[in-house]
Coordinates of C-alpha atoms in Angstrom, one line a residue:
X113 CA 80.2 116.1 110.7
X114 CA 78.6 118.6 113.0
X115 CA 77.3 121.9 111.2
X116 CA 76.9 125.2 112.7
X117 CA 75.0 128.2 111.4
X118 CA 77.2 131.1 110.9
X119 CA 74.7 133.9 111.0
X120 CA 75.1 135.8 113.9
X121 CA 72.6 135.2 116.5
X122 CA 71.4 132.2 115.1
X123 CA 72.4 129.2 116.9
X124 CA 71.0 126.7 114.5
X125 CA 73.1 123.1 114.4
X126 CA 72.5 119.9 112.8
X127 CA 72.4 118.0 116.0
X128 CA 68.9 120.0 116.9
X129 CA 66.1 117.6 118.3
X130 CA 62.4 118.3 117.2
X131 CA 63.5 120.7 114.1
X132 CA 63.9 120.0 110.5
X133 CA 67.2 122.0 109.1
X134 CA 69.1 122.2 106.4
X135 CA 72.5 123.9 105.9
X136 CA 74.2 125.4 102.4
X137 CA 77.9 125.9 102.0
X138 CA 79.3 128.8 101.4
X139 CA 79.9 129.9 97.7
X140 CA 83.7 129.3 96.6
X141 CA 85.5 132.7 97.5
X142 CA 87.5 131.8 94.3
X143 CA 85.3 130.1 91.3
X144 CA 81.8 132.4 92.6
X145 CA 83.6 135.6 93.8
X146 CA 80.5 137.9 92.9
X147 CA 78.3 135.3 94.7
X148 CA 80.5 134.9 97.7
X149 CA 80.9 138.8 98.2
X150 CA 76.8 139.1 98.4
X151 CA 77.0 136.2 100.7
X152 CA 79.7 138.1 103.2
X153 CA 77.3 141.3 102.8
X154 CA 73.9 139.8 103.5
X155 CA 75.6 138.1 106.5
X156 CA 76.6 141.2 107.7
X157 CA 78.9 140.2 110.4
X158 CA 82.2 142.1 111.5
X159 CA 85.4 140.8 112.1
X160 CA 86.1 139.8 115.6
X161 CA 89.3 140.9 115.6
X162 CA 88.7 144.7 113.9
X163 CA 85.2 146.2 114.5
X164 CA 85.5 148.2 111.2
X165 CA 86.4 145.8 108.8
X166 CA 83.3 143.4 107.9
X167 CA 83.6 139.4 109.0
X168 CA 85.2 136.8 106.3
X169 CA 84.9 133.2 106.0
X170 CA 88.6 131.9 106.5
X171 CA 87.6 127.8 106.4
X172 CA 85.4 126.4 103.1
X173 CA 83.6 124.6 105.4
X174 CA 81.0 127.7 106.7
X175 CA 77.0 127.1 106.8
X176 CA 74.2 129.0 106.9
X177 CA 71.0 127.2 107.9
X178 CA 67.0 127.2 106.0
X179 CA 66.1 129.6 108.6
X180 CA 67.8 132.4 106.2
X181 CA 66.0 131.7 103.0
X182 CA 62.7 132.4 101.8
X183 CA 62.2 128.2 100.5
X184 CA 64.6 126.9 103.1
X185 CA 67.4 126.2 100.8
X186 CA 69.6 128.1 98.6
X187 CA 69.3 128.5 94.9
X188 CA 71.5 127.8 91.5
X189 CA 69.9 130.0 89.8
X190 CA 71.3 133.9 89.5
X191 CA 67.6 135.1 89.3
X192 CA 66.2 133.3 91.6
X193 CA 65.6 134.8 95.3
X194 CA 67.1 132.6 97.4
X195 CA 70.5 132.5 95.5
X196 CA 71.4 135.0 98.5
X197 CA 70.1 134.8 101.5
X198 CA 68.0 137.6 102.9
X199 CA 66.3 136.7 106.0
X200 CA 68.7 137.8 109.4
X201 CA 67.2 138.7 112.7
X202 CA 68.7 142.2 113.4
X203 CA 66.8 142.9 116.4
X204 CA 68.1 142.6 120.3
X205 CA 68.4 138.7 121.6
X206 CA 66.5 138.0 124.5
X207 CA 64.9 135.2 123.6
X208 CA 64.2 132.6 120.8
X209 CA 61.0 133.8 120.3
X210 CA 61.1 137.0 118.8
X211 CA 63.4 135.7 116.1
X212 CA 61.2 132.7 115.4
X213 CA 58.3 135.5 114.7
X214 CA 60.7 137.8 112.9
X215 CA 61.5 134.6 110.2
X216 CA 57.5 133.4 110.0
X217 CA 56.7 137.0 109.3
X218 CA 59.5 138.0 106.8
X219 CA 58.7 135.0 104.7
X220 CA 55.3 135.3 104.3
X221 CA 56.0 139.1 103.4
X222 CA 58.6 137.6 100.7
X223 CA 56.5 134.7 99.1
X224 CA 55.7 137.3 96.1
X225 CA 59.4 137.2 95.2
X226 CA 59.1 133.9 94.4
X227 CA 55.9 134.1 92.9
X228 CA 57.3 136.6 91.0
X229 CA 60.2 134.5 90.0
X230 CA 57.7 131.3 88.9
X231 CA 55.7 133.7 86.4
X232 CA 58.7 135.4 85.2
X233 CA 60.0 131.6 84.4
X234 CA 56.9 130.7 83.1
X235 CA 56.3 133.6 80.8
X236 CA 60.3 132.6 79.6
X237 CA 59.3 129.1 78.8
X238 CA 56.2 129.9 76.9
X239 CA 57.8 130.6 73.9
X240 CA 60.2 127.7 74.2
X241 CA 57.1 125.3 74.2
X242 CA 55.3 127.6 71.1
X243 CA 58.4 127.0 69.3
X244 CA 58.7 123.4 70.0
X245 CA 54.6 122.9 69.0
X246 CA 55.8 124.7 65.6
X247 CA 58.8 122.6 65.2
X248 CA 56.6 119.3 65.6
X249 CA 53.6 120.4 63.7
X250 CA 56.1 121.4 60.5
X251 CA 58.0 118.2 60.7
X252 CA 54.2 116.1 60.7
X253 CA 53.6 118.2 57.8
X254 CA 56.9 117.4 55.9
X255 CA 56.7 113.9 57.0
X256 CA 52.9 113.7 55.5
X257 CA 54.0 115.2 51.9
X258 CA 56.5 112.8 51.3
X259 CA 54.3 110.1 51.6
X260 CA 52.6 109.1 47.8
X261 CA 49.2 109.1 46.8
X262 CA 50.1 105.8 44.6
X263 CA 50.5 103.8 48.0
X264 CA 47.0 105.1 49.4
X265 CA 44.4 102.0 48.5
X266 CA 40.8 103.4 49.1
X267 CA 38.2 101.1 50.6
X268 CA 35.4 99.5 48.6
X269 CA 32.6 102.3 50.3
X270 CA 34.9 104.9 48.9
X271 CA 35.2 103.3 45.3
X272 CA 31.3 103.3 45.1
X273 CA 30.7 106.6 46.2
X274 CA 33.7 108.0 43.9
X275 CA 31.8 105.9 40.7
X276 CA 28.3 107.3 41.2
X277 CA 29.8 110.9 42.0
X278 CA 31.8 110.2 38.3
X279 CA 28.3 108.7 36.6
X280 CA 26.2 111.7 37.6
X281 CA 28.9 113.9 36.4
X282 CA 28.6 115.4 33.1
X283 CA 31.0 114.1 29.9
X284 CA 31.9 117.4 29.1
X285 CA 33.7 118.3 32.4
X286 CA 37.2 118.1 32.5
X287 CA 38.8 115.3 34.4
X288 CA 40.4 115.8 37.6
X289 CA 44.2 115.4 38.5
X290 CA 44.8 112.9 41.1
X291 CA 48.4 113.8 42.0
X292 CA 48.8 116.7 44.5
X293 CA 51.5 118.9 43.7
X294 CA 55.0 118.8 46.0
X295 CA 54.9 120.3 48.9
X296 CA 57.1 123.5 49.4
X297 CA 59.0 124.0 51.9
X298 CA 59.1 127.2 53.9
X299 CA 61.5 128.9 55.1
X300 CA 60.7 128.4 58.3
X301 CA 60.6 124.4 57.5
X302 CA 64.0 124.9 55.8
X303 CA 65.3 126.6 58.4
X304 CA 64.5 123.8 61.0
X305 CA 65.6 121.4 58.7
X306 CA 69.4 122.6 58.5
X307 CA 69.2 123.1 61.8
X308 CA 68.4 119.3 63.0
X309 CA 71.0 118.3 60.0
X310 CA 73.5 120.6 62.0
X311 CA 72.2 118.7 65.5
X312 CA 72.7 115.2 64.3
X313 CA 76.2 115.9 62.4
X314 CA 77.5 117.7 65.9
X315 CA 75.9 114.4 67.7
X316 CA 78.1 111.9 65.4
X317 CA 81.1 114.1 66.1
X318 CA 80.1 113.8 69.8
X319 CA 79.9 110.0 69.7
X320 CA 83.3 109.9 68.3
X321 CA 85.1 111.5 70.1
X322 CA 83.7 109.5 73.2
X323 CA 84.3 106.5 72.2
X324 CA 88.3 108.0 72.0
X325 CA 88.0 109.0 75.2
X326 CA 86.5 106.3 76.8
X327 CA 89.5 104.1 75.1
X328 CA 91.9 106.6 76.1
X329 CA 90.4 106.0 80.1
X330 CA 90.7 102.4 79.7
X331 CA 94.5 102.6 78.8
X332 CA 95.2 105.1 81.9
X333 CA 93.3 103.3 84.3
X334 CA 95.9 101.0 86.2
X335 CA 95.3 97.6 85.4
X336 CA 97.3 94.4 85.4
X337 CA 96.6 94.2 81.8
X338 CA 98.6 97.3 80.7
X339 CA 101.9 96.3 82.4
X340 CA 103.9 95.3 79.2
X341 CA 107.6 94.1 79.7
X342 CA 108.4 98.0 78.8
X343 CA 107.0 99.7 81.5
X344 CA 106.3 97.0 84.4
X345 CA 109.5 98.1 86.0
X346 CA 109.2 101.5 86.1
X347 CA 105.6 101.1 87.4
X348 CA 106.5 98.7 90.3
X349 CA 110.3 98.5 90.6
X350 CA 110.5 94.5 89.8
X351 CA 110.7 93.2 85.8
X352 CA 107.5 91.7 84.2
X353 CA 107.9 87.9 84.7
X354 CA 108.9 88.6 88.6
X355 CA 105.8 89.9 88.6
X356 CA 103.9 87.3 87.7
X357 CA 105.6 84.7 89.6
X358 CA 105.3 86.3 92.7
X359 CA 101.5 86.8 92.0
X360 CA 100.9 83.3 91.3
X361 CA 103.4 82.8 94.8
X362 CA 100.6 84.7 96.4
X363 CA 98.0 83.2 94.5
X364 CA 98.7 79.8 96.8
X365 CA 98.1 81.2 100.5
X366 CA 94.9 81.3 102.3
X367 CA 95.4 85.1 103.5
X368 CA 94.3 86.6 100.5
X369 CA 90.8 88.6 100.7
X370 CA 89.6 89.0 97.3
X371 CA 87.1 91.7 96.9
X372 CA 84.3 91.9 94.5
X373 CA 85.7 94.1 91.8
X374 CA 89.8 94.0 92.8
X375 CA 92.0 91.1 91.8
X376 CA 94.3 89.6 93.2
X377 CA 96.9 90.9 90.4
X378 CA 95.6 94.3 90.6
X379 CA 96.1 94.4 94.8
X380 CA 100.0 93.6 94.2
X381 CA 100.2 96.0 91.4
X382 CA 98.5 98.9 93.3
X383 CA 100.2 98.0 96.3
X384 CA 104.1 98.0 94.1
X385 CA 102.9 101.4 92.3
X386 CA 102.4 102.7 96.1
X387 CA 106.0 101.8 97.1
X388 CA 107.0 102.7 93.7
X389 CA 106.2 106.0 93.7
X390 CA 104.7 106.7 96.6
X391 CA 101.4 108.4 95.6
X392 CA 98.7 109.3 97.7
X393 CA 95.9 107.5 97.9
X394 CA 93.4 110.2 96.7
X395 CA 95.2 110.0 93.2
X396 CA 95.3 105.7 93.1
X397 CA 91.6 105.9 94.0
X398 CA 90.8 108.3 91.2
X399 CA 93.1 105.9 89.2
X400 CA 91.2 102.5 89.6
X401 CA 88.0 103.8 91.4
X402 CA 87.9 102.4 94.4
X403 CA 87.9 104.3 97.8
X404 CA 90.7 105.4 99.2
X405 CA 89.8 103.8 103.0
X406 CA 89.5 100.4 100.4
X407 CA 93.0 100.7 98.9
X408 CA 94.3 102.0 102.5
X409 CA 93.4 98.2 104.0
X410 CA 94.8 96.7 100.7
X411 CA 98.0 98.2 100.7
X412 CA 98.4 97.2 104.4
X413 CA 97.4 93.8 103.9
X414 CA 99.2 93.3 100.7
X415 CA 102.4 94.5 103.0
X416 CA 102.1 92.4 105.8
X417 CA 101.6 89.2 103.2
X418 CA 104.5 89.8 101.5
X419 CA 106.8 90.8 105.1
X420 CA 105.5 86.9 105.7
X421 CA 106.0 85.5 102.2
X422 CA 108.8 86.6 101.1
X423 CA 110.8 88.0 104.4
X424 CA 113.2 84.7 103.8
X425 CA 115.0 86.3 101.3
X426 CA 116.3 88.3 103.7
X427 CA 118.8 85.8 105.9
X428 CA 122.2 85.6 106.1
X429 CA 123.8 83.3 104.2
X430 CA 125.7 79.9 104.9
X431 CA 129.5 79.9 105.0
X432 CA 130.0 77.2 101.7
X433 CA 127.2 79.9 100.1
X434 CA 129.7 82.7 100.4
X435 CA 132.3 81.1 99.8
X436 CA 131.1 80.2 96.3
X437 CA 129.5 82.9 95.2
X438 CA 132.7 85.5 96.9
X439 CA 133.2 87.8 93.4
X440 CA 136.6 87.2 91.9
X441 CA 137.2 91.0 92.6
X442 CA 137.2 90.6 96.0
X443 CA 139.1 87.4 97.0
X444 CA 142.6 89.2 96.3
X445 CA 141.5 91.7 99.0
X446 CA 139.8 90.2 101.6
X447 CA 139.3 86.7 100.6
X448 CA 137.1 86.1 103.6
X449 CA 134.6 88.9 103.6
X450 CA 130.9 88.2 104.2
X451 CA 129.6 91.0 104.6
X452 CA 129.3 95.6 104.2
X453 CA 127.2 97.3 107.1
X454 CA 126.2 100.8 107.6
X455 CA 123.1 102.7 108.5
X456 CA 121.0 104.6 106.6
X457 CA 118.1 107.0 107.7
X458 CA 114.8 107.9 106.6
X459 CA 113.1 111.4 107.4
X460 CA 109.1 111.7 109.1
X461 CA 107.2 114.0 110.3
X462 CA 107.9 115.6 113.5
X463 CA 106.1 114.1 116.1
X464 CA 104.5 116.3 118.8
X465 CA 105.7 114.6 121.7
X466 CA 108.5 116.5 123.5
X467 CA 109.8 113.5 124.5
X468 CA 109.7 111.3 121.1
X469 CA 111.0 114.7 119.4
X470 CA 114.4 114.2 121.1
X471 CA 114.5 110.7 120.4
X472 CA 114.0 111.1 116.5
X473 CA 116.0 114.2 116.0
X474 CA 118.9 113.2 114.1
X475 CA 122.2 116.0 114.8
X476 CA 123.9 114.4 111.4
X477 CA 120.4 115.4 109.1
X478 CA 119.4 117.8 111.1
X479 CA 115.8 116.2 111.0
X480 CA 113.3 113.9 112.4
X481 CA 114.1 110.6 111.2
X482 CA 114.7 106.7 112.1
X483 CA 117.8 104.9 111.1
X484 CA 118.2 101.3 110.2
X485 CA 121.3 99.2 110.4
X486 CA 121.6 97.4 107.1
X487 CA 124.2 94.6 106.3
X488 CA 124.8 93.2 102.3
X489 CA 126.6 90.4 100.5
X490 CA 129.8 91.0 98.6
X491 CA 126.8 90.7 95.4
X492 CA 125.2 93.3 96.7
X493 CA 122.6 91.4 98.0
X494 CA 120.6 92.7 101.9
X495 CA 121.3 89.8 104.1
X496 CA 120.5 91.5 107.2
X497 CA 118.2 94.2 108.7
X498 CA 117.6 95.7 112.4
X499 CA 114.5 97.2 113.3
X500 CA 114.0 101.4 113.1
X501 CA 115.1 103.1 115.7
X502 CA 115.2 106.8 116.3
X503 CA 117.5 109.5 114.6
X504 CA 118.8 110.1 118.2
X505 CA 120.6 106.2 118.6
X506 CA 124.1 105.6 117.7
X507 CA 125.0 103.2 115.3
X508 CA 127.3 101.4 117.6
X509 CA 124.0 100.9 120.3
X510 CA 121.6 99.9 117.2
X511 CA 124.6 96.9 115.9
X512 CA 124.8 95.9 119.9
X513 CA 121.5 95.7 120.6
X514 CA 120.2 94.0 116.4
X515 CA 122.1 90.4 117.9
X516 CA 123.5 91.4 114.9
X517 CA 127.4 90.2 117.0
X518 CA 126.4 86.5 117.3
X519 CA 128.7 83.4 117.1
X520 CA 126.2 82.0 115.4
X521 CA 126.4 84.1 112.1
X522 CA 129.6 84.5 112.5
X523 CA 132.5 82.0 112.3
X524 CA 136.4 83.1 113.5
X525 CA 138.2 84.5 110.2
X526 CA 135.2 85.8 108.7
X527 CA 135.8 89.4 107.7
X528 CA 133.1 92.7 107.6
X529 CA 133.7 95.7 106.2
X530 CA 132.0 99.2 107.7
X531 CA 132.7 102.7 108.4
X532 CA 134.9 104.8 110.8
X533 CA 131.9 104.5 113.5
X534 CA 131.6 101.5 113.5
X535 CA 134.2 101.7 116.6
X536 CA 133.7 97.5 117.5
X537 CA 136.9 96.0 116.4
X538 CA 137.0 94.3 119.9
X539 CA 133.2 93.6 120.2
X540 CA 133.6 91.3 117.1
X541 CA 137.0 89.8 117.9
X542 CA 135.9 88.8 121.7
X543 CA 132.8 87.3 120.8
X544 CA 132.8 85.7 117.5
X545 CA 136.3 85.9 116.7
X546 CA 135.8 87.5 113.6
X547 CA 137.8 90.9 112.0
X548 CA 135.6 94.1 112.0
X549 CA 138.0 96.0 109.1
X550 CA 137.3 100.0 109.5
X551 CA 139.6 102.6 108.2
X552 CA 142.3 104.0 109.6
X553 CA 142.0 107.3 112.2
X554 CA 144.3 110.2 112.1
X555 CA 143.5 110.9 115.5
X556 CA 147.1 111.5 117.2
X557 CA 148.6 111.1 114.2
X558 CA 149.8 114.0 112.0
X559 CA 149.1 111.9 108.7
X560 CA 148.5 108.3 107.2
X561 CA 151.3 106.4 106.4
X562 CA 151.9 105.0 103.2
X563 CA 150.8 101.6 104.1
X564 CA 147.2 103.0 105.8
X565 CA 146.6 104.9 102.8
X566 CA 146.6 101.8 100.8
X567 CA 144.3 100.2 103.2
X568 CA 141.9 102.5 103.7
X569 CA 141.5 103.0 99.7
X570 CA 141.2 99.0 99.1
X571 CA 138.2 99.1 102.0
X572 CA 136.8 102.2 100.6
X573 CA 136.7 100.8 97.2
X574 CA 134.6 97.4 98.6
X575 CA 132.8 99.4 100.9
X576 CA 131.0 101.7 98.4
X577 CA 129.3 98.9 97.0
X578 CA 126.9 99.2 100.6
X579 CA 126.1 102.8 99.6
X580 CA 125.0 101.7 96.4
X581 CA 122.4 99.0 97.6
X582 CA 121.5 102.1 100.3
X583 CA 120.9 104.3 97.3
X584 CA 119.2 101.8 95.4
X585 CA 116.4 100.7 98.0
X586 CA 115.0 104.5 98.2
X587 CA 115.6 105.4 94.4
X588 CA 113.7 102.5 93.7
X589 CA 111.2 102.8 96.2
X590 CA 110.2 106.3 96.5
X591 CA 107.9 105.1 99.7
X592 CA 111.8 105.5 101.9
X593 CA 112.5 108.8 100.8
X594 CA 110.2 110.4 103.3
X595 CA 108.7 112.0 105.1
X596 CA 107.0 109.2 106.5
X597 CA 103.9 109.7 109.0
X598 CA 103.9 109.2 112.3
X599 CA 101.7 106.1 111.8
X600 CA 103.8 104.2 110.0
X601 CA 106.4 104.9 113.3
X602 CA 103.9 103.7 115.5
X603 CA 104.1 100.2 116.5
X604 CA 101.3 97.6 115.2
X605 CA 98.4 96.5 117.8
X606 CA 98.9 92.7 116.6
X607 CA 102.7 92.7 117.1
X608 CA 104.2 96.0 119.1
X609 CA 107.6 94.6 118.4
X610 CA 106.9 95.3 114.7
X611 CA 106.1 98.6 113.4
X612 CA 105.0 99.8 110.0
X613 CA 107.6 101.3 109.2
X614 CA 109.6 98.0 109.5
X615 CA 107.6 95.9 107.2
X616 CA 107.5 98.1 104.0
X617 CA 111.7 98.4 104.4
X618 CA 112.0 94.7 104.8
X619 CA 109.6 94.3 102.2
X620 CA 111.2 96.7 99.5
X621 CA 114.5 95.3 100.7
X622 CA 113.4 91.9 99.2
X623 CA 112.0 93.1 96.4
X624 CA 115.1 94.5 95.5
X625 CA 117.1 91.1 96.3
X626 CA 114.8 89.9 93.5
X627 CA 116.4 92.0 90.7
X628 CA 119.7 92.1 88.9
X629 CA 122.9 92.4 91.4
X630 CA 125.2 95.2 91.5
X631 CA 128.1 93.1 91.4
X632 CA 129.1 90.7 88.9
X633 CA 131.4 87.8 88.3
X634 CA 134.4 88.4 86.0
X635 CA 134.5 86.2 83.0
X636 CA 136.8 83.5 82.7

């Protein structure tokens, strides 16, 4: 990252051949407000804008280079001279010399400052290291006294000299006492010796607490070994045991990079907590510890395995399939219904094309977003998706152009339900023969009759059932709820048919065909 010095009339940068510099950051204008303020004032600059109000850092990201310090780098330490810088060249510029002079020469007229500062430090730690002589002398002493006399053996050149000292002295004298009397402590001694007791009972209380700590780290870290059948689903959306299956799933394929410190389990589950939730990677790499540019190329690769893997769960099924598996709920109604479709749109960030601009903008949410046809099973399972396209499309021009009106997913008789713009009743009929049922229009018409009343509350009763599914893809993952970046818009440089965007819906859209359906056989 290029640096620049901010002092005016220094043009100091880190990209300088030949010279040796170092840059310091600006205090915080928030945590070091007293420290900042004497940075601003020994800077000295005014404000560009207003001549008579002084110059203020609006970016943290502000040097000032060693040519402004006395040691060449700025200081920690409040008493210390270089904790604000006080060299600047006030003088007029024409030319780099004169303000090369003007630093040699102010230095060497501030070097007793910091001599200054080193005796003043020294004369502060002096008693420090006095005390600590004291401390260790008193505790040799201590440690000396408690040893006994009874454990001392003397040597055999002592034992003679201590019997011909005792045979030249006279009977009469009193004999000695061999046992030294306890030692006493001081006050001083005691004093020191409450005071480690109070050190090592605050160190025990230290070490406990930790040791809960560290065990408390080790349960919020995300792991594969904290999912528990209780919260696996909230985590990642899919129940415990689907979990592990589809782990073991992706166990089997060759496209799997394992890293040196990430599982395999652990890439799927920080990869289902990302479409989950949809958290940043800044937090899931405080989370787990890895980098974020690390779990960036995971979650991507993660995706694009499981678009591949498990895409097939998105297909539309075979006629004797629906048949069978028709809920008994429906079959009064529309006893050959295969399918509900409607779009649904998901909001990003606005791009700053002009041109892409109109093509997002959505008139209905009033918003940037991209809109995706989406077609589901009478059980509520997704059986077909288009491709995003932008806010601006229509749904009729996204359900031409999907292939989605094919005779060969579509046999005559079969029946779909969809919305009031979903205007191709003929589209369906001409070229697969099948019955597109949308409710009825009052246009022309005063009011409904009786009969398309009926109607249009029997398909609104079935067709609900596509809102749900809708509703339950971006509840469940958070990722669809947007805004999305513009990157995920972009297409792919492997495959420009395919865009981000479209693998993590296809992707969540399985995941969800892998739960519980929203619609349920009756019991016989």
């Amino acid at each position: 990252m290029p640096k620049t010095c901010s002092a005016f009339g220094c043009y100091n940068h880190n990209m300088m051949r030949g010279k040796s510099l170092s840059f310091s950051m600006f205090p915080d204008r928030y945590k070091c407000s007293e420290r900042w303020n004497k940075w601003v004032n020994a800077v000295g600059r005014s404000d560009p804008t207003s001549r008579s109000q002084r110059w203020e850092p609006v970016s943290k990201h502000i040097f000032l280079c060693s040519d402004h310090f006395i040691t060449g780098k700025a200081s920690q330490d409040a008493l210390h001279p270089d904790y604000v810088p006080s060299i600047f060249y006030r003088g007029p510029m024409d030319g780099k010399v004169n303000r090369a002079i003007f630093i040699k020469k102010t230095r060497s007229q501030q070097k007793h400052r910091i001599t200054r500062y080193e005796n003043n430090e020294r004369r502060r730690l002096k008693p420090l290291t006095d005390e600590a002589n004291k401390l260790v002398a008193a505790l040799s002493a201590a440690a000396l006294s408690e040893v006994p006399n009874a454990d001392k053996r003397p040597s055999d050149s002592e034992t003679q000299d201590k019997d011909t000292t005792t045979s030249t002295t006279p009977s009469d004298s009193p004999p000695s006492c061999s046992k030294t009397p306890p030692h006493e402590p001081t006050p001083l001694e005691q004093e020191l010796s409450d005071e480690v007791a109070n050190l090592r009972k605050e160190r025990d209380q230290l070490k406990q607490r930790l040791t809960f700590f560290q065990s408390q780290l080790l349960q919020s870290t995300l792991k594969p070994d904290m999912l528990q059948s209780q919260n696996c689903k909230f985590l990642t959306g899919i129940s415990c045991d689907v979990f592990h299956i589809l782990c073991k799933y992706l166990t089997s394929t060759d496209q799997l990079i394992t890293t040196r410190n990430m599982s395999i389990d652990q890439q799927l589950l920080i990869t289902l907590v990302k479409l989950r939730h949809n958290i940043s990677f800044e937090y899931l790499s405080l989370q787990t510890g890895f980098a974020k540019s690390t779990l960036c190329d995971t979650f991507w690769r993660i995706v694009e395995m499981l678009n591949n893997k498990i895409g097939f769960l998105i297909h539309w099924p075979d006629p004797e399939v629906r048949s069978a598996t028709l809920p008994p709920v429906f079959k009064s109604s529309f006893p050959r219904l295969t399918g509900i479709m409607d779009c649904f749109e998901i909001f990003i960030d606005r791009p700053r094309n002009m041109k892409a601009r109109a093509e997002v903008y959505s008139n209905y949410k009033k918003h940037s977003t991209v809109k995706v046809f989406i077609v589901c099973s009478p059980l509520g399972a997704v059986t077909y998706l288009s491709t995003a396209w932008g806010g601006r499309a229509s749904d009729i021009e996204i359900v031409r152009d999907s292939g989605f009106i094919d005779p060969s997913l579509h046999q005559p008789g079969d029946q779909l339900l969809a919305d009031r713009g979903f205007t191709l009743v003929e589209d369906f009929a001409s070229i697969c023969g099948a019955q597109l049922i949308i409710p009825s229009f009052t246009k022309g018409k005063p009011q409904l009759s009786p009969q398309e009343v009926e109607t249009s509350r029997k398909i609104s009763a079935v067709r609900i059932h596509i809102e749900r599914i809708i509703g339950l893809i971006k509840n469940r993952y958070s990722i669809l709820q947007g805004p999305l970046p513009i990157q995920l818009i972009k297409p792919s440089q492997q495959d420009p048919s395919i865009s981000g965007i479209d693998k993590v819906i296809r992707v969540c859209s399985a995941l969800v065909n892998l739960g519980e359906g929203i619609v349920y056989k009756e019991k016989k």
